[in-house]
Amino acid sequence: MKIESKSRNELKAYFRKNSIPTESNFADLINGMLNHKDDGIAKLPGNPLSIEADDSVQQKLINFYHDLEEEAPVWSLSLNPKSDPADASSDNNSGLSISDSLGNSHLFIESTTGNVGIGNITPKGKLDINGSLVFTGNSSTKISGASRGSRHALVLKGHWNELEIKGRVIDWTGTNLHIGYDNNHASHMIEMGRNVGHLRFMSGGGTTETMRVINGRVGIGTSNPMTTLHVGGSVKVDGFLNLSGQITQDNWKPASLINGWERYSTTFNSAGYFRDSFGIVHLKGMVKNGTG
């Protein structure tokens, strides 16, 4: 920035004893002073220092330099920054902006809403960050929404609402990690045990366990899976079921039968004869020719 005004020492030389200042000397003196009307800066009695923005599109207030001999300021304050200073047709937005030497806004406070934008001049909320947000240090970080009864709301929103978390959903208390929809651990939907090493999935507001993963085994309908997959209930398969390895089953028992099934023989034996409701006979054991 080029400064053409005279220094104080140069001005003092014009007005020494027995000197006769010229019109040019007085002009240098006047031009070296701030003028409220011409320079847009004023300090009236009872009022703080007031600064008027320049007549540029971005309405700049103050430029900050390391050295006034530099061509461009390091930082600037403006009242109407542009979204893209390199594009004259880009939009402006009214507010207080801290911009870099290229005019890019780094911190912006919108006039109409009071919203704060970091890296953008169109903040959509109280704080809108265009870029990464990093928390470091040992102190805890807490984000809390407005209280609604005993709950606190926190919403993480993706582009198509693909992620929405409400309430105290994740809580590491004691030995377990709880993921649910309420402050009450009894209402958790997923629980991960730190000491036991299990992963539980719940339904019914956390009252019914539907699946558990523990010791490399998956239990559905049972909390103590005895095999790699242990189903405590009926299994329905639509389509082909491909199995490899051995298939084991419990010994047949003359228990009460359902779905119209009946025991075909008059006495129970290890072979086990059954007939279903469609009249199809099912045999357990080997069938071979014989007499008798």
Coordinates of C-alpha atoms in Angstrom, one line a residue:
M1 CA 0.0 0.0 0.0
K2 CA 1.5 3.3 -1.0
I3 CA 1.3 6.2 1.5
E4 CA 1.9 9.7 0.2
S5 CA 1.2 11.8 3.3
K6 CA 4.0 13.4 5.1
S7 CA 5.4 12.1 8.4
R8 CA 5.2 14.0 11.7
N9 CA 8.8 15.0 11.5
E10 CA 8.3 16.4 8.0
L11 CA 5.3 18.4 9.1
K12 CA 7.0 19.8 12.2
A13 CA 9.7 21.2 10.0
Y14 CA 7.2 23.4 8.2
F15 CA 6.1 25.1 11.4
R16 CA 9.3 25.8 13.3
K17 CA 10.0 29.2 14.8
N18 CA 10.4 32.0 12.2
S19 CA 9.3 29.6 9.4
I20 CA 6.6 30.8 7.0
P21 CA 4.5 27.8 6.1
T22 CA 3.2 27.8 2.5
E23 CA -0.1 26.8 1.1
S24 CA 1.4 23.4 0.2
N25 CA 2.6 22.9 3.7
F26 CA -0.9 23.5 5.1
A27 CA -2.3 21.1 2.5
D28 CA 0.1 18.4 3.7
L29 CA -0.9 19.0 7.3
I30 CA -4.6 18.8 6.5
N31 CA -4.2 15.7 4.3
G32 CA -2.2 14.0 7.0
M33 CA -5.2 14.2 9.4
L34 CA -8.4 12.1 9.6
N35 CA -11.5 14.0 8.6
H36 CA -14.8 12.7 10.0
K37 CA -16.8 13.4 6.9
D38 CA -14.2 12.5 4.2
D39 CA -12.6 9.5 5.8
G40 CA -15.7 7.9 7.4
I41 CA -14.3 7.7 10.9
A42 CA -15.7 9.6 13.8
K43 CA -15.5 9.8 17.6
L44 CA -18.3 11.9 19.0
P45 CA -18.7 12.7 22.7
G46 CA -20.6 10.0 24.4
N47 CA -20.3 7.6 21.5
P48 CA -17.8 4.8 20.6
L49 CA -15.5 5.0 17.7
S50 CA -17.5 4.8 14.5
I51 CA -16.3 3.6 11.1
E52 CA -18.1 3.8 7.8
A53 CA -17.6 1.1 5.2
D54 CA -16.1 2.0 1.8
D55 CA -18.1 2.2 -1.4
S56 CA -16.9 -1.2 -2.7
V57 CA -19.4 -4.1 -3.3
Q58 CA -18.0 -5.9 -0.3
Q59 CA -18.2 -2.8 1.9
K60 CA -14.9 -3.2 3.6
L61 CA -14.3 -1.7 7.0
I62 CA -10.8 -2.4 8.1
N63 CA -7.7 -3.9 6.6
F64 CA -5.0 -5.5 8.7
Y65 CA -1.3 -5.5 7.6
H66 CA 1.9 -6.9 8.9
D67 CA 3.6 -4.0 7.1
L68 CA 1.8 -1.1 5.3
E69 CA 4.3 -1.5 2.5
E70 CA 2.6 -4.8 1.6
E71 CA 0.4 -4.9 -1.5
A72 CA -2.6 -6.7 0.1
P73 CA -3.9 -6.9 3.7
V74 CA -3.5 -10.2 5.7
W75 CA -7.1 -9.9 7.0
S76 CA -10.0 -7.7 6.3
L77 CA -13.3 -6.8 8.0
S78 CA -16.3 -6.3 5.7
L79 CA -20.1 -6.0 5.8
N80 CA -21.1 -7.5 2.5
P81 CA -18.7 -10.3 1.5
K82 CA -19.0 -12.3 -1.7
S83 CA -19.3 -16.1 -1.8
D84 CA -16.5 -16.2 -4.4
P85 CA -14.4 -13.0 -4.6
A86 CA -12.8 -14.2 -7.8
D87 CA -16.2 -14.2 -9.5
A88 CA -17.8 -10.8 -9.9
S89 CA -21.2 -12.3 -10.5
S90 CA -21.2 -14.4 -7.2
D91 CA -23.7 -13.6 -4.5
N92 CA -23.1 -11.3 -1.5
N93 CA -24.6 -11.6 1.9
S94 CA -25.0 -8.9 4.5
G95 CA -23.1 -9.5 7.7
L96 CA -19.8 -9.1 9.5
S97 CA -17.0 -11.1 7.8
I98 CA -13.3 -11.8 8.5
S99 CA -11.7 -12.4 5.1
D100 CA -8.2 -13.3 4.0
S101 CA -6.0 -11.5 1.6
L102 CA -7.9 -12.9 -1.4
G103 CA -11.3 -11.8 0.0
N104 CA -12.4 -15.3 1.0
S105 CA -14.6 -15.3 4.1
H106 CA -13.3 -17.4 7.0
L107 CA -15.7 -16.3 9.7
F108 CA -19.1 -14.7 9.0
I109 CA -22.0 -13.5 11.2
E110 CA -25.2 -13.1 9.2
S111 CA -27.1 -9.8 9.9
T112 CA -30.6 -11.1 9.6
T113 CA -30.3 -14.3 11.6
G114 CA -27.2 -14.0 13.7
N115 CA -26.1 -17.4 12.3
V116 CA -22.4 -18.0 12.2
G117 CA -20.7 -19.5 9.1
I118 CA -17.2 -20.8 9.1
G119 CA -15.9 -21.2 5.5
N120 CA -19.3 -20.0 4.1
I121 CA -21.4 -16.8 4.0
T122 CA -24.8 -18.6 3.9
P123 CA -25.1 -20.4 7.3
K124 CA -28.1 -22.6 7.6
G125 CA -28.0 -22.8 11.4
K126 CA -26.6 -21.1 14.5
L127 CA -23.2 -22.6 13.5
D128 CA -22.6 -23.8 9.9
I129 CA -19.1 -25.2 9.2
N130 CA -17.9 -25.8 5.6
G131 CA -15.0 -28.2 6.3
S132 CA -13.8 -30.7 8.9
L133 CA -14.5 -30.3 12.6
V134 CA -11.8 -31.7 14.9
F135 CA -11.9 -32.0 18.7
T136 CA -8.6 -32.6 20.5
G137 CA -7.4 -32.7 24.1
N138 CA -8.4 -34.6 27.2
S139 CA -11.4 -32.6 28.2
S140 CA -14.8 -34.0 27.3
T141 CA -16.9 -32.6 24.5
K142 CA -20.7 -32.4 25.1
I143 CA -23.3 -31.4 22.6
S144 CA -26.7 -30.9 24.2
G145 CA -30.0 -29.8 22.6
A146 CA -32.9 -28.1 24.3
S147 CA -34.4 -30.2 27.1
R148 CA -37.8 -31.8 26.5
G149 CA -38.8 -33.3 29.8
S150 CA -36.0 -35.7 30.8
R151 CA -34.7 -36.0 27.3
H152 CA -32.2 -34.0 25.2
A153 CA -32.4 -33.9 21.4
L154 CA -29.4 -34.2 19.1
V155 CA -30.0 -34.7 15.3
L156 CA -27.2 -35.6 12.9
K157 CA -28.7 -35.1 9.4
G158 CA -27.3 -36.5 6.2
H159 CA -28.0 -35.3 2.7
W160 CA -31.1 -37.5 2.3
N161 CA -31.9 -37.8 6.1
E162 CA -30.1 -41.1 6.1
L163 CA -28.8 -40.5 9.6
E164 CA -30.9 -39.3 12.4
I165 CA -30.1 -39.8 16.1
K166 CA -32.4 -38.5 18.8
G167 CA -32.0 -38.6 22.5
R168 CA -29.3 -40.1 24.7
V169 CA -28.6 -43.0 22.3
I170 CA -25.1 -44.0 23.2
D171 CA -23.9 -44.3 26.7
W172 CA -20.9 -46.2 28.1
T173 CA -21.8 -46.9 31.7
G174 CA -20.2 -49.5 33.9
T175 CA -19.1 -52.5 31.7
N176 CA -21.5 -52.1 28.8
L177 CA -22.1 -49.8 25.8
H178 CA -25.8 -49.0 25.4
I179 CA -27.4 -47.8 22.2
G180 CA -31.1 -47.0 22.4
Y181 CA -33.7 -44.2 22.3
D182 CA -34.0 -43.1 25.9
N183 CA -32.0 -42.2 29.0
N184 CA -33.1 -45.5 30.6
H185 CA -30.7 -48.4 30.0
A186 CA -33.7 -50.8 30.2
S187 CA -34.9 -49.2 26.9
H188 CA -31.6 -49.8 25.0
M189 CA -31.8 -51.5 21.6
I190 CA -28.2 -52.6 21.2
E191 CA -25.8 -53.5 24.1
M192 CA -22.1 -54.3 23.8
G193 CA -20.5 -55.9 26.8
R194 CA -17.0 -54.7 27.6
N195 CA -16.0 -57.5 30.0
V196 CA -18.3 -60.4 28.8
G197 CA -17.7 -59.6 25.2
H198 CA -21.2 -59.9 23.9
L199 CA -23.3 -58.0 21.5
R200 CA -27.1 -58.0 22.1
F201 CA -30.0 -56.8 19.9
M202 CA -33.2 -56.0 21.7
S203 CA -36.8 -55.3 20.7
G204 CA -40.0 -54.3 22.5
G205 CA -38.4 -51.2 24.0
G206 CA -35.4 -53.1 25.3
T207 CA -37.5 -55.8 27.0
T208 CA -37.0 -58.7 24.6
E209 CA -33.6 -60.0 23.4
T210 CA -33.8 -61.0 19.8
M211 CA -30.2 -61.9 19.0
R212 CA -26.9 -62.3 20.8
V213 CA -23.3 -62.6 19.5
I214 CA -20.9 -64.1 22.0
N215 CA -17.7 -66.1 21.8
G216 CA -18.0 -66.3 18.0
R217 CA -21.5 -67.8 18.2
V218 CA -24.8 -66.3 17.2
G219 CA -27.9 -67.0 19.1
I220 CA -31.4 -66.1 17.8
G221 CA -34.1 -66.6 20.4
T222 CA -31.5 -67.8 22.9
S223 CA -29.0 -66.0 25.2
N224 CA -26.7 -69.0 25.4
P225 CA -25.8 -70.2 21.8
M226 CA -24.1 -73.6 21.9
T227 CA -23.1 -73.7 18.2
T228 CA -22.0 -71.2 15.6
L229 CA -25.7 -70.5 14.8
H230 CA -28.2 -71.5 17.5
V231 CA -31.9 -70.8 16.8
G232 CA -34.2 -71.1 19.7
G233 CA -37.4 -71.5 17.7
S234 CA -38.8 -72.4 14.3
V235 CA -36.8 -71.8 11.1
K236 CA -38.4 -71.0 7.7
V237 CA -36.5 -71.2 4.5
D238 CA -37.8 -69.8 1.2
G239 CA -35.7 -71.3 -1.6
F240 CA -32.8 -73.7 -1.6
L241 CA -30.9 -74.5 1.6
N242 CA -27.3 -75.6 0.9
L243 CA -25.6 -77.4 3.8
S244 CA -22.1 -78.8 4.1
G245 CA -20.8 -81.0 6.9
Q246 CA -22.8 -83.1 9.3
I247 CA -26.4 -82.5 10.3
T248 CA -27.5 -83.7 13.7
Q249 CA -30.8 -83.8 15.4
D250 CA -32.3 -84.8 18.7
N251 CA -33.6 -88.3 19.3
W252 CA -37.2 -88.8 18.3
K253 CA -39.6 -88.8 21.1
P254 CA -43.3 -89.7 21.4
A255 CA -44.2 -86.2 22.3
S256 CA -47.4 -84.4 21.5
L257 CA -47.5 -83.5 17.8
I258 CA -48.8 -80.4 16.0
N259 CA -50.2 -79.5 12.6
G260 CA -52.2 -82.7 12.4
W261 CA -49.2 -85.0 12.6
E262 CA -49.7 -88.4 14.3
R263 CA -47.6 -91.3 15.3
Y264 CA -48.2 -94.1 12.8
S265 CA -47.0 -97.1 14.8
T266 CA -48.8 -98.4 17.9
T267 CA -45.6 -98.5 19.9
F268 CA -42.7 -96.1 19.9
N269 CA -39.3 -97.3 18.7
S270 CA -36.1 -95.9 17.5
A271 CA -37.2 -96.0 13.8
G272 CA -40.1 -93.6 14.5
Y273 CA -43.1 -93.7 12.1
F274 CA -45.1 -90.5 11.5
R275 CA -47.8 -89.4 9.1
D276 CA -48.6 -85.7 8.5
S277 CA -51.9 -84.0 7.9
F278 CA -51.5 -84.6 4.1
G279 CA -51.3 -88.4 4.6
I280 CA -47.6 -88.5 3.8
V281 CA -45.7 -91.0 5.9
H282 CA -42.3 -90.0 7.3
L283 CA -39.8 -92.5 8.5
K284 CA -36.7 -92.1 10.7
G285 CA -34.2 -94.8 10.1
M286 CA -33.3 -97.2 7.3
V287 CA -35.9 -98.8 5.0
K288 CA -35.1 -102.2 3.6
N289 CA -36.6 -105.4 2.3
G290 CA -37.6 -108.0 4.9
T291 CA -40.1 -110.5 6.1
G292 CA -42.6 -110.4 8.8

